[in-house]
C-alpha cells in the first residue's frame, strides 16, 4: 500500500491537510481527489500544495471503528457537562487504579477545555492523570498519522445525511487513538463555524452537538497514563491503520 499525504497553505498559513492509505492502482485517482480537496477548501484557495506519496512497508493494522453515538444538546454549557461526565466515567477507573484522588478529575478536565479553547496548536495535546503535558513540542502537539478508513465505512457514514467527511476523518483518528491505549480524547473543530465536537473512549465516538460556540477555535486533547510515552508517540504517528 501507499501513503498519500496532502497539505496546503496560503501565505505560509495552513489551509487544509488530509491523508490516505491506498493500493497502487488507486494512487492517481486519490491524488486528484486530495488536490481537489485542497483547492476547494472552506479556508480559501491555497498558494502551496504538497503531496507526498510513499510506499508503506510495515504491516497495516485493521481496526473496527468506534461506534458513533450522536448526543443532541442545544447549549454549550449542557454539551460540556455531557462531555465532562463521559470523560469522568472513563478517567475515574484510571485514577482509582493509580491510587489518585478522584476529586482532582474536574481540574484535569477544566485544563483540557482551556487547552482546546486556546486553539493555538496544530496537533493534539497529551495530558497525563496529573495534568502534565507530555508532547515533545508543546506548540505543535502530536499529529496522528498513517490512517485511513475503508471506502465501505466512508460510504456508510456519508449515507447518513447528518454526517460529513469530518466524521469520516475524525473516526479514523479517534479509533486509532483509543486503540493505541489513549484513555479518551476530547475534540472540538478548528473550523470556526463547526460546533459539533466529540469525546472518544473505548465505549464509542460520542459526537456532541454545540460543544463550542460559533466563532470559537478548537483543539484536541488525549488523556493518558504517563507510562511508555515514547512508544505511544511512535504508534500514533507511524503505525499504519485502516479503520473499517
Ligand atoms: C463530527 O461531526 O463527527 C466531527 C466532529 C469534529 C471533528 C473535528 C474537525 O473536523 O475539525
Coordinates of N, CA and C and ligand atoms in Angstrom, one line a residue:
X1 N 0.8 -1.2 0.0 CA 0.0 0.0 0.0 C 0.9 1.2 0.0
X2 N 0.2 2.4 -0.3 CA 1.0 3.6 -0.4 C 0.3 4.7 0.5
X3 N 1.1 5.5 1.1 CA 0.6 6.6 1.9 C 0.6 7.8 1.1
X4 N -0.5 8.5 1.1 CA -0.6 9.8 0.3 C -0.9 10.9 1.4
X5 N -0.1 11.9 1.4 CA -0.3 13.0 2.4 C -0.3 14.3 1.7
X6 N -1.4 15.0 1.9 CA -1.6 16.4 1.3 C -1.6 17.4 2.4
X7 N -0.9 18.5 2.1 CA -1.1 19.7 3.0 C -1.0 20.9 2.1
X8 N -1.9 21.8 2.4 CA -2.0 23.1 1.6 C -1.9 24.3 2.5
X9 N -1.3 25.3 2.0 CA -1.2 26.6 2.8 C -1.4 27.8 1.9
X10 N -1.6 28.9 2.5 CA -1.7 30.2 1.8 C -0.9 31.2 2.7
X11 N 0.0 32.0 2.0 CA 0.8 32.9 2.7 C 1.5 32.3 4.0
X12 N 1.8 31.1 3.8 CA 2.5 30.4 4.9 C 1.6 29.8 6.0
X13 N 0.3 30.1 5.8 CA -0.7 29.6 6.8 C -1.4 28.3 6.3
X14 N -1.5 27.4 7.3 CA -2.2 26.1 6.9 C -3.6 26.3 6.4
X15 N -3.9 25.7 5.3 CA -5.3 25.8 4.8 C -6.0 24.5 5.0
X16 N -5.4 23.4 4.6 CA -6.0 22.1 4.8 C -5.0 21.0 4.7
X17 N -5.3 19.8 5.1 CA -4.5 18.7 5.1 C -5.3 17.4 5.1
X18 N -4.8 16.4 4.5 CA -5.5 15.1 4.6 C -4.6 14.0 4.2
X19 N -4.9 12.8 4.5 CA -4.1 11.7 4.1 C -4.9 10.4 3.8
X20 N -4.3 9.5 3.0 CA -5.0 8.3 2.7 C -4.0 7.2 2.6
X21 N -4.4 5.9 2.8 CA -3.6 4.8 2.6 C -4.3 3.9 1.5
X22 N -3.6 3.8 0.4 CA -4.3 3.2 -0.8 C -3.5 2.2 -1.5
X23 N -4.1 1.3 -2.3 CA -3.4 0.4 -3.1 C -2.8 1.1 -4.3
X24 N -1.8 0.5 -4.9 CA -1.1 1.2 -6.0 C -2.0 1.7 -7.1
X25 N -3.0 0.9 -7.5 CA -3.8 1.3 -8.6 C -4.7 2.5 -8.3
X26 N -4.8 2.8 -7.1 CA -5.7 4.0 -6.7 C -4.9 5.3 -6.6
X27 N -3.6 5.2 -6.7 CA -2.8 6.4 -6.4 C -3.2 7.6 -7.2
X28 N -3.4 7.4 -8.5 CA -3.8 8.6 -9.4 C -5.1 9.2 -9.0
X29 N -6.1 8.3 -8.8 CA -7.5 8.8 -8.5 C -7.5 9.5 -7.2
X30 N -6.8 8.9 -6.2 CA -6.9 9.5 -4.8 C -6.0 10.8 -4.8
X31 N -5.0 10.8 -5.6 CA -4.1 12.1 -5.6 C -5.0 13.2 -6.1
X32 N -5.7 13.0 -7.2 CA -6.5 14.1 -7.7 C -7.7 14.5 -6.8
X33 N -8.2 13.5 -6.0 CA -9.2 13.8 -5.0 C -8.6 14.7 -3.9
X34 N -7.4 14.4 -3.5 CA -6.8 15.2 -2.5 C -6.5 16.6 -2.9
X35 N -6.0 16.7 -4.2 CA -5.8 18.1 -4.7 C -7.1 18.9 -4.8
X36 N -8.1 18.2 -5.3 CA -9.4 18.8 -5.4 C -9.9 19.3 -4.0
X37 N -9.6 18.5 -3.0 CA -10.0 18.8 -1.7 C -9.2 20.1 -1.2
X38 N -7.9 20.1 -1.5 CA -7.1 21.3 -1.1 C -7.7 22.6 -1.8
X39 N -8.0 22.4 -3.1 CA -8.4 23.6 -3.9 C -9.8 24.1 -3.5
X40 N -10.6 23.2 -3.0 CA -12.0 23.7 -2.7 C -12.2 23.9 -1.2
X41 N -11.2 24.1 -0.5 CA -11.3 24.2 1.0 C -12.0 25.5 1.4
X42 N -12.8 25.3 2.5 CA -13.5 26.5 3.0 C -12.6 27.6 3.5
X43 N -11.3 27.3 3.8 CA -10.4 28.3 4.3 C -9.8 29.1 3.1
X44 N -10.2 28.8 1.9 CA -9.7 29.6 0.7 C -8.8 28.8 -0.1
X45 N -8.4 29.4 -1.3 CA -7.6 28.7 -2.3 C -6.1 28.8 -1.8
X46 N -5.4 27.7 -1.8 CA -4.0 27.7 -1.3 C -3.1 28.2 -2.4
X47 N -1.9 28.7 -2.0 CA -0.9 29.1 -2.9 C 0.3 28.0 -2.9
X48 N 0.1 27.0 -2.0 CA 1.1 26.0 -2.0 C 0.4 24.6 -1.6
X49 N 0.7 23.6 -2.4 CA 0.1 22.3 -2.1 C 1.3 21.3 -2.1
X50 N 1.4 20.5 -1.1 CA 2.4 19.5 -1.0 C 1.7 18.1 -1.0
X51 N 2.1 17.3 -2.0 CA 1.5 15.9 -2.0 C 2.6 14.9 -1.9
X52 N 2.7 14.2 -0.8 CA 3.7 13.2 -0.6 C 3.2 11.8 -0.8
X53 N 3.9 11.0 -1.6 CA 3.4 9.6 -1.9 C 4.6 8.7 -1.5
X54 N 4.3 7.8 -0.6 CA 5.3 6.9 0.0 C 4.8 5.5 0.1
X55 N 5.7 4.5 -0.3 CA 5.3 3.1 -0.1 C 5.3 2.8 1.4
X56 N 4.3 2.0 1.8 CA 4.3 1.6 3.3 C 4.8 0.2 3.3
X57 N 5.8 0.0 4.1 CA 6.4 -1.3 4.2 C 5.9 -2.1 5.4
X58 N 5.5 -1.4 6.5 CA 5.1 -2.0 7.7 C 3.7 -2.7 7.5
X59 N 3.4 -3.6 8.4 CA 2.1 -4.3 8.4 C 1.0 -3.2 8.6
X60 N -0.1 -3.4 7.9 CA -1.2 -2.4 8.1 C -2.2 -3.1 9.1
X61 N -2.5 -2.3 10.1 CA -3.5 -2.8 11.1 C -4.9 -2.4 10.8
X62 N -5.8 -3.4 10.8 CA -7.2 -3.1 10.5 C -7.9 -3.0 11.8
X63 N -8.6 -1.9 12.0 CA -9.3 -1.6 13.3 C -10.8 -1.4 13.0
X64 N -11.6 -2.0 13.8 CA -13.1 -1.8 13.8 C -13.4 -0.4 14.3
X65 N -14.2 0.3 13.6 CA -14.4 1.7 14.0 C -15.2 1.8 15.3
X66 N -14.9 2.8 16.1 CA -15.7 3.1 17.3 C -17.2 3.3 16.9
X67 N -18.1 2.9 17.8 CA -19.5 3.1 17.4 C -19.8 4.6 17.5
X68 N -20.5 5.1 16.5 CA -20.9 6.5 16.5 C -22.2 6.8 17.3
X69 N -22.1 7.6 18.3 CA -23.3 7.9 19.1 C -23.5 9.5 19.1
X70 N -24.6 10.0 18.5 CA -24.7 11.4 18.5 C -25.5 11.9 19.7
X71 N -25.0 12.9 20.4 CA -25.7 13.4 21.6 C -26.2 14.8 21.2
X72 N -27.6 14.9 21.3 CA -28.2 16.2 20.9 C -28.2 17.1 22.1
X73 N -27.7 18.3 22.0 CA -27.8 19.2 23.1 C -27.7 20.6 22.5
X74 N -28.5 21.5 23.0 CA -28.6 22.8 22.4 C -27.8 23.9 23.0
X75 N -27.2 23.7 24.2 CA -26.4 24.7 24.8 C -25.0 24.2 25.0
X76 N -24.1 25.1 24.9 CA -22.7 24.8 25.1 C -22.5 24.2 26.5
X77 N -23.2 24.9 27.5 CA -23.0 24.5 28.9 C -23.4 23.1 29.1
X78 N -24.6 22.7 28.6 CA -25.1 21.4 28.7 C -24.1 20.4 28.0
X79 N -23.7 20.8 26.8 CA -22.8 19.9 26.0 C -21.5 19.6 26.7
X80 N -21.0 20.7 27.3 CA -19.7 20.5 28.0 C -19.9 19.6 29.3
X81 N -21.1 19.7 29.9 CA -21.4 18.8 31.1 C -21.4 17.4 30.6
X82 N -22.0 17.2 29.5 CA -22.1 15.8 28.9 C -20.7 15.3 28.7
X83 N -19.9 16.1 28.0 CA -18.5 15.7 27.7 C -17.8 15.4 29.0
X84 N -18.0 16.3 30.0 CA -17.3 16.1 31.3 C -17.6 14.8 31.9
X85 N -18.9 14.4 31.9 CA -19.4 13.2 32.5 C -18.8 12.0 31.8
X86 N -18.8 12.0 30.5 CA -18.2 10.9 29.7 C -16.7 10.7 30.1
X87 N -16.0 11.8 30.1 CA -14.6 11.8 30.4 C -14.4 11.3 31.9
X88 N -15.2 11.8 32.8 CA -15.0 11.5 34.2 C -15.2 10.0 34.4
X89 N -16.3 9.4 33.8 CA -16.6 8.0 33.9 C -15.3 7.2 33.5
X90 N -14.7 7.6 32.5 CA -13.5 6.8 32.0 C -12.3 7.1 32.8
X91 N -12.1 8.3 33.1 CA -10.8 8.7 33.9 C -10.9 8.1 35.3
X92 N -12.1 8.1 35.9 CA -12.2 7.6 37.3 C -11.5 6.2 37.5
X93 N -11.7 5.3 36.5 CA -11.2 4.0 36.6 C -9.7 4.0 36.7
X94 N -9.0 4.9 35.9 CA -7.6 5.1 35.9 C -7.1 5.8 37.2
X95 N -7.9 6.7 37.7 CA -7.5 7.4 38.9 C -7.5 6.4 40.1
X96 N -8.5 5.6 40.1 CA -8.6 4.6 41.2 C -7.5 3.6 41.1
X97 N -7.2 3.1 39.8 CA -6.2 2.1 39.6 C -4.8 2.6 40.0
X98 N -4.6 3.9 39.8 CA -3.3 4.5 40.1 C -3.3 5.2 41.5
X99 N -4.3 5.0 42.3 CA -4.4 5.5 43.7 C -4.4 7.0 43.7
X100 N -5.0 7.6 42.7 CA -5.1 9.1 42.7 C -6.5 9.6 43.2
X101 N -6.5 10.8 43.6 CA -7.7 11.4 44.2 C -8.7 11.8 43.1
X102 N -9.8 11.1 43.1 CA -10.8 11.4 42.0 C -11.4 12.8 42.1
X103 N -11.2 13.4 43.2 CA -11.7 14.8 43.3 C -11.0 15.8 42.4
X104 N -9.8 15.3 41.9 CA -9.0 16.2 41.0 C -9.3 16.0 39.6
X105 N -10.3 15.1 39.2 CA -10.6 14.9 37.8 C -11.2 16.2 37.2
X106 N -12.0 16.9 37.9 CA -12.6 18.1 37.3 C -11.6 19.1 36.9
X107 N -10.5 19.2 37.8 CA -9.4 20.1 37.5 C -8.8 19.8 36.1
X108 N -8.6 18.5 36.0 CA -7.9 18.0 34.8 C -8.8 18.3 33.5
X109 N -10.1 18.1 33.7 CA -11.0 18.3 32.6 C -11.1 19.8 32.3
X110 N -11.1 20.6 33.3 CA -11.1 22.1 33.1 C -9.8 22.5 32.3
X111 N -8.7 21.9 32.7 CA -7.5 22.2 32.0 C -7.6 21.8 30.5
X112 N -8.2 20.6 30.2 CA -8.3 20.2 28.8 C -9.2 21.2 28.0
X113 N -10.3 21.6 28.6 CA -11.1 22.6 27.9 C -10.4 23.9 27.7
X114 N -9.5 24.3 28.6 CA -8.7 25.5 28.5 C -7.8 25.3 27.3
X115 N -7.2 24.2 27.1 CA -6.3 23.9 26.0 C -7.0 24.0 24.7
X116 N -8.2 23.3 24.6 CA -8.8 23.3 23.3 C -9.4 24.7 23.0
X117 N -9.8 25.5 24.0 CA -10.4 26.8 23.7 C -9.3 27.8 23.4
X118 N -8.0 27.5 23.7 CA -6.9 28.4 23.3 C -6.6 28.3 21.8
X119 N -6.9 27.0 21.3 CA -6.8 26.8 19.9 C -5.5 27.2 19.2
X120 N -4.4 27.1 19.9 CA -3.2 27.6 19.3 C -2.2 26.4 18.9
X121 N -2.8 25.2 18.8 CA -1.9 24.1 18.4 C -2.3 23.4 17.1
X122 N -1.3 23.0 16.4 CA -1.6 22.3 15.1 C -2.1 20.9 15.4
X123 N -1.5 20.2 16.4 CA -1.8 18.8 16.7 C -2.5 18.8 18.1
X124 N -2.5 17.6 18.6 CA -3.2 17.3 19.9 C -2.3 17.5 21.1
X125 N -2.9 17.9 22.2 CA -2.1 18.0 23.5 C -2.3 16.6 24.1
X126 N -1.3 16.2 24.9 CA -1.4 14.9 25.6 C -1.3 15.2 27.1
X127 N -2.3 14.8 27.9 CA -2.3 15.1 29.3 C -2.2 13.8 30.1
X128 N -1.3 13.7 31.1 CA -1.4 12.6 32.0 C -2.4 12.8 33.1
X129 N -2.5 11.9 34.0 CA -3.6 12.0 35.0 C -3.3 13.1 36.0
X130 N -2.1 13.6 36.1 CA -1.8 14.7 37.0 C -1.8 16.0 36.2
X131 N -2.2 16.0 35.0 CA -2.3 17.3 34.2 C -0.9 17.7 33.6
X132 N 0.1 16.8 33.6 CA 1.3 17.2 32.9 C 1.1 17.1 31.4
X133 N 1.7 18.0 30.7 CA 1.7 18.0 29.2 C 2.9 17.1 28.8
X134 N 2.6 16.1 27.9 CA 3.6 15.2 27.5 C 4.0 15.3 26.1
X135 N 3.6 16.3 25.3 CA 4.0 16.4 23.9 C 5.5 16.8 23.9
X136 N 6.1 16.3 22.8 CA 7.6 16.7 22.6 C 7.7 18.2 22.4
X137 N 6.9 18.7 21.5 CA 6.9 20.2 21.3 C 5.6 20.8 21.6
X138 N 5.5 21.6 22.7 CA 4.2 22.0 23.2 C 3.3 22.7 22.2
X139 N 3.9 23.7 21.4 CA 3.1 24.5 20.5 C 2.6 23.6 19.3
X140 N 3.4 22.6 19.0 CA 3.0 21.8 17.9 C 2.0 20.7 18.2
X141 N 2.2 20.0 19.3 CA 1.3 18.9 19.7 C 1.7 17.7 18.9
X142 N 0.8 16.7 19.0 CA 1.1 15.5 18.2 C 0.0 15.3 17.2
X143 N 0.5 14.9 16.0 CA -0.5 14.7 14.9 C -0.5 13.2 14.6
X144 N -1.8 12.7 14.6 CA -2.0 11.3 14.4 C -1.9 11.0 12.9
X145 N -1.0 10.2 12.5 CA -0.8 10.0 11.0 C -0.9 8.5 10.6
X146 N -0.8 8.3 9.3 CA -0.8 7.0 8.7 C -2.2 6.3 9.1
X147 N -3.2 7.0 8.7 CA -4.6 6.4 9.0 C -5.5 6.6 7.7
X148 N -6.4 5.7 7.6 CA -7.4 5.9 6.6 C -8.7 5.0 7.0
X149 N -9.8 5.3 6.3 CA -10.9 4.4 6.5 C -11.2 3.6 5.2
X150 N -11.9 2.5 5.3 CA -12.2 1.8 4.1 C -13.3 2.6 3.4
X151 N -13.4 2.3 2.1 CA -14.5 3.0 1.3 C -15.9 2.7 1.8
X152 N -16.0 1.4 2.3 CA -17.3 0.9 2.8 C -17.7 1.8 4.0
X153 N -16.7 2.0 4.9 CA -17.1 2.8 6.1 C -17.4 4.2 5.8
X154 N -16.6 4.7 4.9 CA -16.8 6.1 4.5 C -18.2 6.3 3.8
X155 N -18.5 5.3 3.0 CA -19.8 5.4 2.3 C -21.0 5.2 3.4
X156 N -20.8 4.3 4.3 CA -21.8 4.1 5.3 C -22.0 5.4 6.1
X157 N -20.9 6.0 6.5 CA -21.1 7.3 7.3 C -21.7 8.4 6.5
X158 N -21.3 8.5 5.2 CA -21.8 9.6 4.4 C -23.3 9.4 4.0
X159 N -23.7 8.1 4.1 CA -25.1 7.8 3.7 C -26.1 8.5 4.7
X160 N -25.6 8.7 5.9 CA -26.3 9.4 7.0 C -26.2 10.9 6.7
X161 N -27.3 11.6 6.3 CA -27.3 13.0 5.9 C -26.8 13.9 7.0
X162 N -26.8 13.5 8.2 CA -26.4 14.4 9.3 C -24.9 14.3 9.5
X163 N -24.2 13.4 8.8 CA -22.8 13.3 8.9 C -22.0 13.7 7.7
X164 N -20.8 14.1 7.8 CA -20.0 14.5 6.7 C -18.6 13.9 6.7
X165 N -17.8 14.3 5.8 CA -16.4 13.9 5.7 C -15.6 14.2 7.0
X166 N -16.1 15.2 7.7 CA -15.5 15.5 9.0 C -15.5 14.3 10.0
X167 N -16.7 13.6 10.0 CA -16.9 12.5 10.9 C -16.0 11.3 10.4
X168 N -15.9 11.1 9.0 CA -15.1 10.1 8.5 C -13.6 10.3 9.0
X169 N -13.1 11.5 8.8 CA -11.7 11.8 9.2 C -11.6 11.6 10.7
X170 N -12.5 12.1 11.5 CA -12.4 12.1 12.9 C -12.5 10.7 13.5
X171 N -13.3 9.8 12.9 CA -13.5 8.5 13.4 C -12.2 7.7 13.2
X172 N -11.5 8.0 12.1 CA -10.2 7.3 11.9 C -9.2 7.7 13.0
X173 N -9.2 9.0 13.3 CA -8.2 9.4 14.3 C -8.6 8.8 15.7
X174 N -9.9 9.0 16.1 CA -10.4 8.6 17.4 C -10.2 7.1 17.6
X175 N -10.5 6.3 16.5 CA -10.4 4.8 16.6 C -8.9 4.4 16.8
X176 N -8.0 5.1 16.1 CA -6.6 4.7 16.2 C -6.1 5.1 17.6
X177 N -6.5 6.3 18.0 CA -6.0 6.8 19.3 C -6.4 5.9 20.5
X178 N -7.7 5.5 20.5 CA -8.2 4.7 21.6 C -7.5 3.3 21.5
X179 N -7.3 2.8 20.3 CA -6.7 1.5 20.2 C -5.2 1.5 20.6
X180 N -4.6 2.7 20.5 CA -3.2 2.8 20.9 C -3.0 2.9 22.4
X181 N -4.2 2.9 23.1 CA -4.1 3.0 24.6 C -4.4 4.3 25.2
X182 N -4.8 5.3 24.4 CA -5.2 6.6 25.0 C -6.5 6.3 25.7
X183 N -6.6 6.9 26.9 CA -7.8 6.6 27.8 C -9.1 7.2 27.1
X184 N -8.9 8.5 26.7 CA -10.0 9.2 26.0 C -9.5 10.4 25.3
X185 N -10.3 10.8 24.3 CA -10.0 12.0 23.5 C -11.1 13.0 23.6
X186 N -10.7 14.3 23.7 CA -11.7 15.4 23.7 C -11.3 16.2 22.5
X187 N -12.4 16.5 21.6 CA -12.0 17.3 20.4 C -13.1 18.3 20.1
X188 N -12.7 19.5 19.7 CA -13.6 20.4 19.0 C -12.9 20.8 17.7
X189 N -13.7 21.2 16.8 CA -13.2 21.5 15.4 C -12.4 22.8 15.4
X190 N -11.4 22.9 14.5 CA -10.7 24.1 14.3 C -11.4 25.0 13.3
X191 N -12.5 24.5 12.7 CA -13.3 25.3 11.8 C -14.3 26.2 12.7
X192 N -14.2 27.5 12.5 CA -15.0 28.4 13.3 C -16.5 28.2 13.4
X193 N -17.0 27.7 12.2 CA -18.5 27.6 12.2 C -19.0 26.2 12.5
X194 N -18.0 25.3 12.8 CA -18.5 23.9 13.0 C -18.4 23.6 14.6
X195 N -19.6 23.5 15.1 CA -19.7 23.5 16.6 C -19.8 22.1 17.2
X196 N -19.9 21.1 16.4 CA -20.0 19.7 16.9 C -18.6 19.2 17.3
X197 N -18.5 18.6 18.4 CA -17.2 18.0 18.8 C -17.4 16.6 19.3
X198 N -16.4 16.0 19.9 CA -16.7 14.7 20.4 C -15.8 14.3 21.6
X199 N -16.2 13.3 22.3 CA -15.4 12.6 23.2 C -15.3 11.1 22.7
X200 N -14.1 10.6 22.6 CA -13.9 9.2 22.2 C -13.4 8.4 23.4
X201 N -14.0 7.3 23.6 CA -13.5 6.3 24.6 C -13.7 4.9 24.0
X202 N -13.3 3.9 24.8 CA -13.5 2.5 24.4 C -15.0 2.2 24.1
X203 N -15.8 3.0 24.8 CA -17.3 2.8 24.6 C -17.9 3.4 23.4
X204 N -17.1 4.3 22.7 CA -17.7 4.8 21.5 C -17.2 6.2 21.1
X205 N -17.6 6.7 20.0 CA -17.3 8.0 19.5 C -18.6 8.8 19.7
X206 N -18.5 9.7 20.8 CA -19.7 10.4 21.2 C -19.7 11.8 20.5
X207 N -20.4 12.0 19.5 CA -20.5 13.3 18.8 C -21.4 14.2 19.7
X208 N -20.9 15.3 20.1 CA -21.8 16.1 20.9 C -22.0 17.5 20.2
X209 N -23.3 17.7 20.0 CA -23.6 19.0 19.3 C -23.3 20.2 20.2
X210 N -23.0 21.3 19.6 CA -22.8 22.6 20.4 C -21.7 22.4 21.5
X211 N -20.7 21.8 21.2 CA -19.6 21.6 22.2 C -18.7 22.9 22.3
X212 N -18.9 23.8 21.3 CA -18.3 25.1 21.4 C -19.2 26.1 20.7
X213 N -19.0 27.4 20.9 CA -19.8 28.4 20.2 C -19.3 28.6 18.8
X214 N -20.1 29.2 17.9 CA -19.7 29.6 16.6 C -18.6 30.7 16.8
X215 N -17.6 30.6 15.9 CA -16.5 31.7 16.0 C -15.4 31.3 16.9
X216 N -15.6 30.2 17.7 CA -14.5 29.7 18.6 C -13.6 28.8 17.9
X217 N -12.3 28.9 18.4 CA -11.3 28.0 17.8 C -11.5 26.6 18.4
X218 N -10.7 25.6 18.0 CA -10.8 24.2 18.6 C -9.5 23.6 18.9
X219 N -9.6 22.3 19.2 CA -8.4 21.6 19.5 C -8.7 20.1 20.0
X220 N -7.6 19.4 20.3 CA -7.7 18.0 20.7 C -6.9 17.8 21.9
X221 N -7.4 17.0 22.8 CA -6.6 16.6 24.0 C -6.7 15.0 24.1
X222 N -5.6 14.4 24.3 CA -5.5 12.9 24.6 C -5.2 12.8 26.1
X223 N -6.0 12.0 26.8 CA -5.7 11.7 28.2 C -5.0 10.3 28.3
X224 N -3.9 10.3 29.0 CA -3.1 9.0 29.0 C -2.6 8.7 30.4
X225 N -2.2 7.5 30.7 CA -1.5 7.1 31.8 C 0.0 7.4 31.4
X226 N 0.8 8.0 32.2 CA 2.1 8.5 31.7 C 3.2 7.5 31.4
X227 N 2.9 6.2 31.4 CA 4.0 5.3 31.1 C 4.2 5.2 29.6
X228 N 5.3 4.8 29.2 CA 5.6 4.5 27.8 C 5.2 5.5 26.8
X229 N 5.5 6.8 27.1 CA 5.1 7.9 26.2 C 5.7 7.8 24.8
X230 N 7.0 7.4 24.8 CA 7.7 7.3 23.5 C 7.1 6.3 22.6
X231 N 6.8 5.2 23.2 CA 6.1 4.1 22.4 C 4.8 4.6 21.8
X232 N 4.0 5.3 22.7 CA 2.7 5.8 22.3 C 2.9 6.8 21.1
X233 N 3.8 7.7 21.3 CA 4.1 8.7 20.3 C 4.4 8.1 18.9
X234 N 5.3 7.1 19.0 CA 5.7 6.4 17.7 C 4.4 5.7 17.1
X235 N 3.6 5.1 17.9 CA 2.5 4.4 17.3 C 1.5 5.4 16.7
X236 N 1.2 6.5 17.5 CA 0.2 7.4 17.0 C 0.7 8.0 15.7
X237 N 2.0 8.3 15.5 CA 2.4 8.9 14.3 C 2.7 7.9 13.2
X238 N 3.2 6.7 13.5 CA 3.8 5.9 12.5 C 3.0 4.6 12.2
X239 N 2.3 4.1 13.1 CA 1.6 2.8 12.9 C 0.5 2.9 11.8
X240 N 0.7 2.2 10.7 CA -0.4 2.3 9.6 C -1.7 1.6 10.1
X241 N -2.8 2.4 10.0 CA -4.1 1.8 10.4 C -5.1 2.1 9.4
X242 N -5.9 1.1 9.1 CA -7.1 1.3 8.3 C -8.3 1.0 9.1
X243 N -9.2 1.9 9.3 CA -10.4 1.7 10.1 C -11.5 1.3 9.2
X244 N -12.2 0.2 9.7 CA -13.3 -0.4 8.9 C -14.6 -0.4 9.7
Ligands
LIG1 C1 -18.3 15.1 13.6 O1 -19.3 15.8 13.3 O2 -18.4 13.9 13.8 C2 -16.9 15.7 13.6 C3 -16.5 16.3 14.9 C4 -15.4 17.3 14.9 C5 -14.2 16.8 14.1 C6 -13.0 17.8 14.1 C7 -12.9 18.6 12.9 O3 -13.5 18.3 11.8 O4 -12.2 19.5 12.9

